[in-house]
């Protein structure tokens, strides 16, 4: 994998194997993303594979694809000229996770992985199960026992073994780490950096769809891979000379679980916090892997973190549906933050709708 290194000790990613962490315990990341260039876009290739030269993959590879990417960017209402929604639930398994999973699974296949594990509150697990099936890779997914029924059914439908772990989301993470410690490939959407270049294609698409860099990006934050990948994408666009500055980034967390937002306000390091209950399953992450990276980027670009309570979230969920967007509650965090922060946001504003509403049962 080109350009991947340990953020703690600086070692490059090994030329063989699929470790999710460095031997020193550090996290892997890209030192530099490939710079965005119109000349590097394969206009006749499907979906995110138009950006193959920007994905960090070493040829020759055979892409593992289900048609991910190229999702719609539409005005949030007929009267809104400067607020748009990026419909990431149009991806094959109904969430943005497919972008990262497609690139990660392509990488794993290039290293001859035939069995892998993942942990997830639902969307990442469903995406992993689908792309594993596509690639002919045996899959096991650890989920918290509280994961929604539709997401669990989706994981099992693709043929993956589902292991429901009692207790909080962190218990599922502990269970998968135990198996990974025995040498099993851990296809972690949180730790493995390969998927970040897939997520970055959201930024490239938005630039092409708007014809410019947006004024604001609003995104939910769980482990942080979504917003961080988008940030790295826009950073690559700016470094290419296409634009002068990145968007204003507004990261959003639930009041029930907001370690990144809390650290942003207190100007301290992220501290693992116990997670309360929230219908936004995708952000119930008490110890986010990309949290420090997001904080650093938000502070550098003078962005902001916002916190939404359950009443605001539920109202936003129903209001989005009234506008014609049946999105999961995690997506509704972005809409609630738009309403809360509208007066400070540079235009145009783009909200990332992360996943489909049918994946979660809400009364």
Coordinates of C-alpha atoms in Angstrom, one line a residue:
X1 CA 0.0 0.0 0.0
X2 CA 1.6 3.3 -1.1
X3 CA 2.4 6.0 1.4
X4 CA 1.1 4.2 4.6
X5 CA 3.1 4.7 7.8
X6 CA 2.9 4.4 11.6
X7 CA 1.9 7.7 13.1
X8 CA 3.8 6.9 16.3
X9 CA 7.2 5.5 15.2
X10 CA 7.2 6.3 11.5
X11 CA 7.7 2.8 10.1
X12 CA 6.1 2.1 6.7
X13 CA 3.3 -0.4 6.4
X14 CA 4.9 -3.9 5.9
X15 CA 5.2 -5.3 2.3
X16 CA 3.5 -8.5 3.4
X17 CA 0.7 -9.4 5.8
X18 CA -2.3 -7.3 6.9
X19 CA -1.6 -5.8 10.3
X20 CA -4.1 -3.3 11.6
X21 CA -1.7 -1.7 14.0
X22 CA 2.1 -1.2 14.1
X23 CA 4.2 -3.5 16.3
X24 CA 4.8 -0.4 18.5
X25 CA 1.1 0.0 19.1
X26 CA 0.7 3.0 16.8
X27 CA -2.0 3.6 14.2
X28 CA -1.4 3.5 10.5
X29 CA -2.2 6.4 8.3
X30 CA -1.3 7.9 4.9
X31 CA 1.5 10.4 5.1
X32 CA 0.2 12.2 2.0
X33 CA -2.8 11.5 -0.1
X34 CA -2.3 11.5 -3.8
X35 CA -3.0 15.0 -5.1
X36 CA -6.3 15.3 -6.8
X37 CA -6.1 16.1 -10.5
X38 CA -8.7 16.0 -13.3
X39 CA -6.2 14.2 -15.4
X40 CA -6.1 11.4 -12.9
X41 CA -9.8 10.7 -13.2
X42 CA -10.8 7.8 -15.4
X43 CA -14.0 9.2 -16.8
X44 CA -15.2 5.9 -18.3
X45 CA -14.6 3.8 -15.1
X46 CA -17.6 3.1 -12.8
X47 CA -18.2 4.8 -9.5
X48 CA -15.3 5.5 -7.2
X49 CA -13.0 3.5 -9.4
X50 CA -12.8 6.6 -11.6
X51 CA -10.3 7.7 -9.0
X52 CA -8.2 4.6 -9.1
X53 CA -4.9 6.6 -9.3
X54 CA -5.9 8.4 -6.0
X55 CA -6.7 5.2 -4.0
X56 CA -3.1 4.3 -3.0
X57 CA -3.4 0.8 -4.4
X58 CA -0.5 -0.8 -6.2
X59 CA -1.1 -2.3 -9.6
X60 CA -1.9 -4.9 -10.7
X61 CA -5.1 -5.4 -8.6
X62 CA -8.5 -6.7 -9.4
X63 CA -11.1 -4.3 -7.8
X64 CA -13.6 -5.8 -5.6
X65 CA -16.7 -3.8 -6.5
X66 CA -20.5 -3.8 -6.2
X67 CA -21.0 -0.4 -7.9
X68 CA -20.2 1.9 -5.0
X69 CA -19.7 5.6 -5.3
X70 CA -21.2 8.3 -7.7
X71 CA -24.0 9.1 -5.2
X72 CA -26.4 12.0 -5.7
X73 CA -25.9 15.5 -4.4
X74 CA -29.3 17.2 -4.3
X75 CA -30.7 20.4 -2.7
X76 CA -32.3 19.6 0.7
X77 CA -35.5 21.2 -0.5
X78 CA -36.9 22.8 -3.7
X79 CA -36.5 26.3 -2.2
X80 CA -33.0 25.7 -0.8
X81 CA -30.2 27.0 -3.1
X82 CA -27.3 26.7 -0.8
X83 CA -27.9 23.5 1.3
X84 CA -27.3 20.1 -0.2
X85 CA -27.4 16.5 0.9
X86 CA -25.0 13.8 -0.3
X87 CA -27.0 10.6 -0.4
X88 CA -24.6 8.0 0.7
X89 CA -27.4 5.6 1.4
X90 CA -27.4 5.0 -2.4
X91 CA -24.4 2.8 -2.0
X92 CA -24.9 -1.0 -2.6
X93 CA -25.4 -2.0 1.1
X94 CA -27.1 1.3 2.0
X95 CA -24.3 3.2 3.6
X96 CA -21.1 5.2 2.9
X97 CA -19.1 2.4 4.4
X98 CA -19.1 0.6 1.0
X99 CA -16.6 3.2 -0.4
X100 CA -13.9 2.2 2.2
X101 CA -14.8 -1.5 2.2
X102 CA -14.3 -1.8 -1.6
X103 CA -10.8 -0.4 -1.3
X104 CA -9.9 -2.3 1.8
X105 CA -11.3 -5.7 0.5
X106 CA -9.3 -5.1 -2.8
X107 CA -6.2 -4.7 -0.7
X108 CA -6.9 -7.8 1.4
X109 CA -7.5 -9.9 -1.7
X110 CA -4.2 -8.6 -3.2
X111 CA -2.5 -10.1 0.0
X112 CA -4.3 -13.4 -0.4
X113 CA -6.6 -13.1 2.6
X114 CA -9.3 -15.8 2.6
X115 CA -10.8 -15.3 6.0
X116 CA -11.3 -12.1 8.0
X117 CA -13.2 -10.6 10.9
X118 CA -14.7 -7.2 11.7
X119 CA -16.6 -5.5 14.5
X120 CA -19.5 -3.1 13.9
X121 CA -22.6 -1.5 15.2
X122 CA -24.2 -2.6 11.9
X123 CA -23.3 -0.6 8.7
X124 CA -19.6 -1.6 8.6
X125 CA -20.5 -5.2 9.3
X126 CA -23.1 -5.3 6.5
X127 CA -20.7 -3.7 4.1
X128 CA -17.8 -6.0 5.1
X129 CA -20.1 -9.1 4.8
X130 CA -21.3 -8.1 1.3
X131 CA -17.8 -7.3 -0.1
X132 CA -16.4 -10.5 1.5
X133 CA -19.0 -12.5 -0.3
X134 CA -18.1 -10.7 -3.5
X135 CA -14.5 -11.5 -3.0
X136 CA -14.9 -15.1 -1.9
X137 CA -13.6 -14.3 1.6
X138 CA -15.0 -16.1 4.6
X139 CA -16.3 -13.5 7.1
X140 CA -17.2 -13.3 10.8
X141 CA -18.7 -10.1 12.2
X142 CA -18.9 -9.2 15.9
X143 CA -21.8 -6.8 16.8
X144 CA -23.1 -5.4 20.1
X145 CA -26.2 -7.3 21.2
X146 CA -28.1 -4.0 20.9
X147 CA -27.4 -3.7 17.1
X148 CA -30.6 -3.2 15.1
X149 CA -32.4 -6.2 13.7
X150 CA -32.4 -5.1 10.1
X151 CA -28.6 -4.6 10.1
X152 CA -28.0 -8.0 11.8
X153 CA -30.3 -9.7 9.2
X154 CA -28.4 -8.0 6.4
X155 CA -25.0 -9.2 7.7
X156 CA -26.3 -12.8 7.9
X157 CA -28.0 -12.6 4.5
X158 CA -24.6 -12.2 2.9
X159 CA -23.4 -15.4 4.5
X160 CA -21.2 -14.0 7.2
X161 CA -21.1 -15.5 10.6
X162 CA -22.7 -13.1 13.1
X163 CA -21.5 -13.0 16.7
X164 CA -23.7 -10.9 19.0
X165 CA -21.7 -9.7 22.0
X166 CA -23.5 -8.7 25.2
X167 CA -22.8 -5.3 26.8
X168 CA -21.7 -2.0 25.2
X169 CA -20.2 -1.5 21.8
X170 CA -16.7 -1.7 23.2
X171 CA -17.2 -5.3 24.1
X172 CA -17.6 -6.3 20.5
X173 CA -14.3 -4.5 19.8
X174 CA -12.6 -6.5 22.6
X175 CA -14.0 -9.7 21.2
X176 CA -12.7 -9.1 17.7
X177 CA -9.3 -8.0 19.0
X178 CA -9.0 -11.3 20.9
X179 CA -9.5 -13.2 17.6
X180 CA -7.1 -10.9 15.7
X181 CA -4.4 -11.5 18.3
X182 CA -4.4 -15.1 17.1
X183 CA -3.4 -14.1 13.6
X184 CA -6.8 -13.6 11.9
X185 CA -7.0 -10.8 9.4
X186 CA -8.9 -7.9 11.0
X187 CA -10.6 -5.9 8.3
X188 CA -11.2 -3.0 10.6
X189 CA -13.0 0.0 9.1
X190 CA -11.6 2.0 12.0
X191 CA -8.0 0.9 12.2
X192 CA -7.1 -0.1 8.6
X193 CA -6.2 3.1 6.7
X194 CA -6.8 1.6 3.2
X195 CA -10.4 2.5 3.3
X196 CA -9.7 6.2 3.9
X197 CA -8.9 6.8 0.3
X198 CA -12.2 5.3 -0.7
X199 CA -14.0 7.7 1.7
X200 CA -12.0 10.6 0.2
X201 CA -13.8 10.1 -3.1
X202 CA -16.9 11.7 -1.4
X203 CA -14.9 14.9 -1.5
X204 CA -13.8 14.5 -5.1
X205 CA -17.4 13.8 -6.2
X206 CA -18.8 16.9 -4.3
X207 CA -16.2 19.1 -6.0
X208 CA -17.2 17.8 -9.4
X209 CA -20.9 18.0 -8.6
X210 CA -20.8 21.6 -7.3
X211 CA -18.0 22.7 -9.6
X212 CA -16.2 24.1 -6.5
X213 CA -15.2 23.4 -2.9
X214 CA -18.3 23.7 -0.6
X215 CA -18.3 26.3 2.2
X216 CA -19.3 23.7 4.9
X217 CA -19.3 20.0 5.4
X218 CA -21.5 18.5 8.1
X219 CA -20.8 14.9 9.1
X220 CA -21.5 12.6 12.1
X221 CA -18.4 11.4 14.0
X222 CA -18.1 8.0 15.5
X223 CA -14.7 6.4 15.1
X224 CA -14.1 9.4 12.8
X225 CA -13.2 7.6 9.5
X226 CA -16.0 9.3 7.5
X227 CA -15.1 12.9 8.4
X228 CA -11.4 12.3 8.4
X229 CA -11.4 10.6 5.0
X230 CA -13.4 13.5 3.6
X231 CA -11.0 16.0 5.2
X232 CA -8.0 14.2 3.6
X233 CA -9.9 14.3 0.2
X234 CA -10.5 18.1 0.3
X235 CA -6.9 18.6 1.6
X236 CA -5.7 16.8 -1.6
X237 CA -7.9 19.0 -3.7
X238 CA -6.5 22.2 -2.2
X239 CA -2.9 21.0 -2.5
X240 CA -3.5 20.4 -6.2
X241 CA -4.2 24.1 -6.6
X242 CA -7.9 23.6 -7.5
X243 CA -9.1 25.7 -4.5
X244 CA -7.5 28.1 -2.0
X245 CA -8.9 26.6 1.2
X246 CA -10.8 23.6 2.6
X247 CA -14.4 23.8 3.7
X248 CA -15.5 24.7 7.3
X249 CA -15.9 21.3 8.9
X250 CA -18.7 20.7 11.4
X251 CA -18.4 17.3 13.2
X252 CA -21.4 16.1 15.1
X253 CA -21.8 13.7 18.0
X254 CA -24.6 12.6 20.2
X255 CA -24.9 14.1 23.7
X256 CA -25.0 10.4 24.9
X257 CA -21.5 9.8 23.5
X258 CA -19.3 12.8 22.6
X259 CA -15.6 12.2 23.4
X260 CA -14.4 14.2 20.4
X261 CA -16.7 17.2 21.0
X262 CA -15.8 17.3 24.7
X263 CA -12.1 17.4 23.9
X264 CA -12.7 20.1 21.3
X265 CA -14.5 22.3 23.9
X266 CA -12.1 21.6 26.8
X267 CA -9.0 21.8 24.5
X268 CA -7.7 18.6 26.1
X269 CA -6.9 15.2 24.8
X270 CA -9.7 12.8 24.1
X271 CA -10.7 10.8 27.1
X272 CA -12.7 7.5 26.9
X273 CA -16.2 8.2 28.2
X274 CA -18.9 5.8 29.1
X275 CA -21.6 5.7 26.3
X276 CA -25.2 6.5 27.1
X277 CA -28.2 5.3 25.0
X278 CA -28.8 7.0 21.6
X279 CA -30.8 6.0 18.5
X280 CA -27.7 7.1 16.5
X281 CA -26.0 3.7 16.7
X282 CA -23.2 4.7 14.3
X283 CA -21.7 7.3 16.8
X284 CA -21.8 5.2 20.0
X285 CA -18.0 5.0 20.1
X286 CA -16.4 5.9 23.4
X287 CA -12.7 5.6 22.2
X288 CA -12.6 6.8 18.6
X289 CA -9.6 5.6 16.6
X290 CA -9.4 8.7 14.3
X291 CA -10.5 11.1 17.0
X292 CA -7.1 12.8 17.5
X293 CA -6.7 13.2 13.8
X294 CA -10.1 14.8 13.4
X295 CA -9.4 17.2 16.3
X296 CA -6.1 18.2 14.8
X297 CA -7.6 18.9 11.4
X298 CA -10.7 20.7 12.8
X299 CA -8.4 23.0 14.9
X300 CA -6.1 23.6 12.0
X301 CA -8.9 24.6 9.7
X302 CA -10.9 26.4 12.4
X303 CA -13.9 24.1 12.2
X304 CA -16.2 23.0 15.0
X305 CA -17.7 20.1 16.9
X306 CA -21.4 20.1 17.7
X307 CA -23.4 18.0 20.2
X308 CA -27.1 17.0 19.7
X309 CA -29.5 15.6 22.3
X310 CA -32.0 12.9 21.7
X311 CA -35.0 15.2 21.3
X312 CA -33.2 17.2 18.7
X313 CA -32.1 14.0 16.9
X314 CA -35.6 12.5 16.8
X315 CA -37.1 15.7 15.5
X316 CA -34.4 16.0 12.8
X317 CA -34.9 12.3 11.8
X318 CA -38.7 12.9 11.2
X319 CA -38.1 16.3 9.5
X320 CA -35.6 14.7 7.0
X321 CA -38.3 12.1 6.2
X322 CA -40.8 15.0 5.6
X323 CA -38.4 16.4 3.1
X324 CA -38.2 13.0 1.3
X325 CA -35.0 11.6 2.8
X326 CA -35.5 8.4 4.7
X327 CA -32.1 8.3 6.4
X328 CA -30.8 6.5 9.5
X329 CA -30.8 8.4 12.8
X330 CA -27.0 8.8 12.6
X331 CA -27.6 10.8 9.4
X332 CA -30.1 13.0 11.2
X333 CA -27.3 14.3 13.5
X334 CA -26.1 16.3 10.5
X335 CA -29.5 17.9 9.9
X336 CA -29.9 18.7 13.6
X337 CA -26.5 20.4 13.6
X338 CA -27.5 22.4 10.5
X339 CA -30.5 23.8 12.3
X340 CA -28.4 24.5 15.5
X341 CA -25.5 26.2 13.7
X342 CA -27.0 27.6 10.6
X343 CA -26.1 31.2 11.3
X344 CA -22.3 30.6 11.4
X345 CA -22.0 28.2 8.4
X346 CA -20.3 29.3 5.2
X347 CA -22.4 28.4 2.1
X348 CA -22.9 26.2 0.2
X349 CA -23.5 23.6 3.0
X350 CA -23.3 19.9 2.3
X351 CA -24.7 17.3 4.8
X352 CA -23.5 13.7 4.6
X353 CA -26.5 11.3 4.9
X354 CA -24.6 8.3 6.0
X355 CA -27.1 5.4 5.7
X356 CA -30.6 4.2 4.8
X357 CA -33.5 4.6 7.2
X358 CA -34.7 1.1 6.6
X359 CA -31.7 -0.3 8.5
X360 CA -33.0 1.0 11.9
X361 CA -36.4 0.6 13.5
X362 CA -37.6 3.9 15.0
X363 CA -41.1 4.5 16.3

